[in-house]
Amino acid sequence: MIRIIEPEPLQVRQGSVWEYISPSRLSLFLKCPLAFKLRYLDGIKSPTSPALFLGKIVHASLEQFYRHRMLGLTLGEEDLSSRLASFWQQSSSEEQMRFESVAQEALLQRQAAELVRAYVAQMPADEPSPLAVEVTMQAPLIDPRTGERLGIPLLGVADLILAAHDGPLITDFKTASKAAPPLEITHELQLTSYAWLFRQTTGQTESGLEIRSLIKTKTPKIEIHSYPLRTTGHFRRLFAVIHEYLDALDHGRFNFRPGWGCSMCDLRESHCRHWTAI
């Protein structure tokens, strides 16, 4: 039985940048240090896009599906659709979602339900029961190369951990607009962070890692991509990024990083265009 250390989620997730490091914080920092500063230091929130909202609802539905699986229960198609509609209504109100039209919202909600149905239909009936679902893991950061204690923990939330025949399998869900094998390196920080956290909090080694992609094509597709055990090299690269991140916090260096990602950033006109280095 896996024992996961779970801190108080609300307290931890609302913490300042000096209270914990997370894969999402590291990823945004690497993408654009200025965008990181605007979000996590200046408190500027970006509105949730319809695509991101759909992904959140799909994740919530799969969480419910697997939590019931942990109890030996399997939610049927009608129950899943009903729960998804409830999640949609509640979350849409809480996040004050704005859609282009009523028709667009109805289309996205139907798309989310179809993705969840397609996923459940494709999963084998004998898939192992989950060991953990949407589980928060936290562990102190100790550089594996130098033994240095960094004085700040790493925190991550794993979507699913399955009891595979050769050991625990760490699984993450993604929604995507088109099918394409995800390059391992684009997900390396997240996968390596989860592996580090899993090993530190359980004393076990994962058998592998997976990304299960739910593709938003006309006929929904489900793709499962498997990745090997994390190596010493993976962990050294992770800590190299963490050291760079902490150095930027220490010195207040948050330069903008122009690139293809700017086209999808809603801060580029309101904040980035007027930014100048000090």
mmCIF file of C-alpha atoms in Angstrom, residues 53 57-58 60-61 64 77-93 105-106 108-114 116-117:
data_model
loop_
_atom_site.group_PDB
_atom_site.id
_atom_site.type_symbol
_atom_site.label_atom_id
_atom_site.label_comp_id
_atom_site.label_asym_id
_atom_site.label_seq_id
_atom_site.Cartn_x
_atom_site.Cartn_y
_atom_site.Cartn_z
ATOM 1 C CA PHE A 53 -11.840 25.094 -18.736
ATOM 2 C CA ILE A 57 -13.810 19.513 -16.350
ATOM 3 C CA VAL A 58 -12.423 16.410 -18.067
ATOM 4 C CA ALA A 60 -12.558 16.400 -12.617
ATOM 5 C CA SER A 61 -14.679 13.729 -14.315
ATOM 6 C CA GLN A 64 -14.474 10.960 -9.935
ATOM 7 C CA GLU A 77 -22.034 6.412 -18.907
ATOM 8 C CA GLU A 78 -25.232 8.090 -17.718
ATOM 9 C CA ASP A 79 -23.818 8.773 -14.249
ATOM 10 C CA LEU A 80 -20.585 10.167 -15.709
ATOM 11 C CA SER A 81 -22.496 12.517 -18.022
ATOM 12 C CA SER A 82 -24.697 13.712 -15.167
ATOM 13 C CA ARG A 83 -21.730 14.411 -12.921
ATOM 14 C CA LEU A 84 -19.875 16.196 -15.716
ATOM 15 C CA ALA A 85 -22.866 18.473 -16.364
ATOM 16 C CA SER A 86 -22.965 19.289 -12.643
ATOM 17 C CA PHE A 87 -19.214 20.017 -12.539
ATOM 18 C CA TRP A 88 -19.602 22.224 -15.603
ATOM 19 C CA GLN A 89 -22.404 24.312 -14.157
ATOM 20 C CA GLN A 90 -20.788 24.767 -10.754
ATOM 21 C CA SER A 91 -17.283 25.508 -12.065
ATOM 22 C CA SER A 92 -18.543 27.831 -14.795
ATOM 23 C CA SER A 93 -20.303 29.913 -12.159
ATOM 24 C CA GLU A 105 -20.640 26.499 -24.407
ATOM 25 C CA ALA A 106 -23.036 23.684 -25.316
ATOM 26 C CA LEU A 108 -17.658 22.403 -25.496
ATOM 27 C CA GLN A 109 -19.688 20.666 -22.797
ATOM 28 C CA ARG A 110 -20.740 17.980 -25.265
ATOM 29 C CA GLN A 111 -17.116 17.623 -26.393
ATOM 30 C CA ALA A 112 -15.964 17.140 -22.794
ATOM 31 C CA ALA A 113 -18.578 14.439 -22.209
ATOM 32 C CA GLU A 114 -17.587 12.651 -25.422
ATOM 33 C CA VAL A 116 -14.679 11.130 -21.039
ATOM 34 C CA ARG A 117 -16.934 8.479 -22.611
#
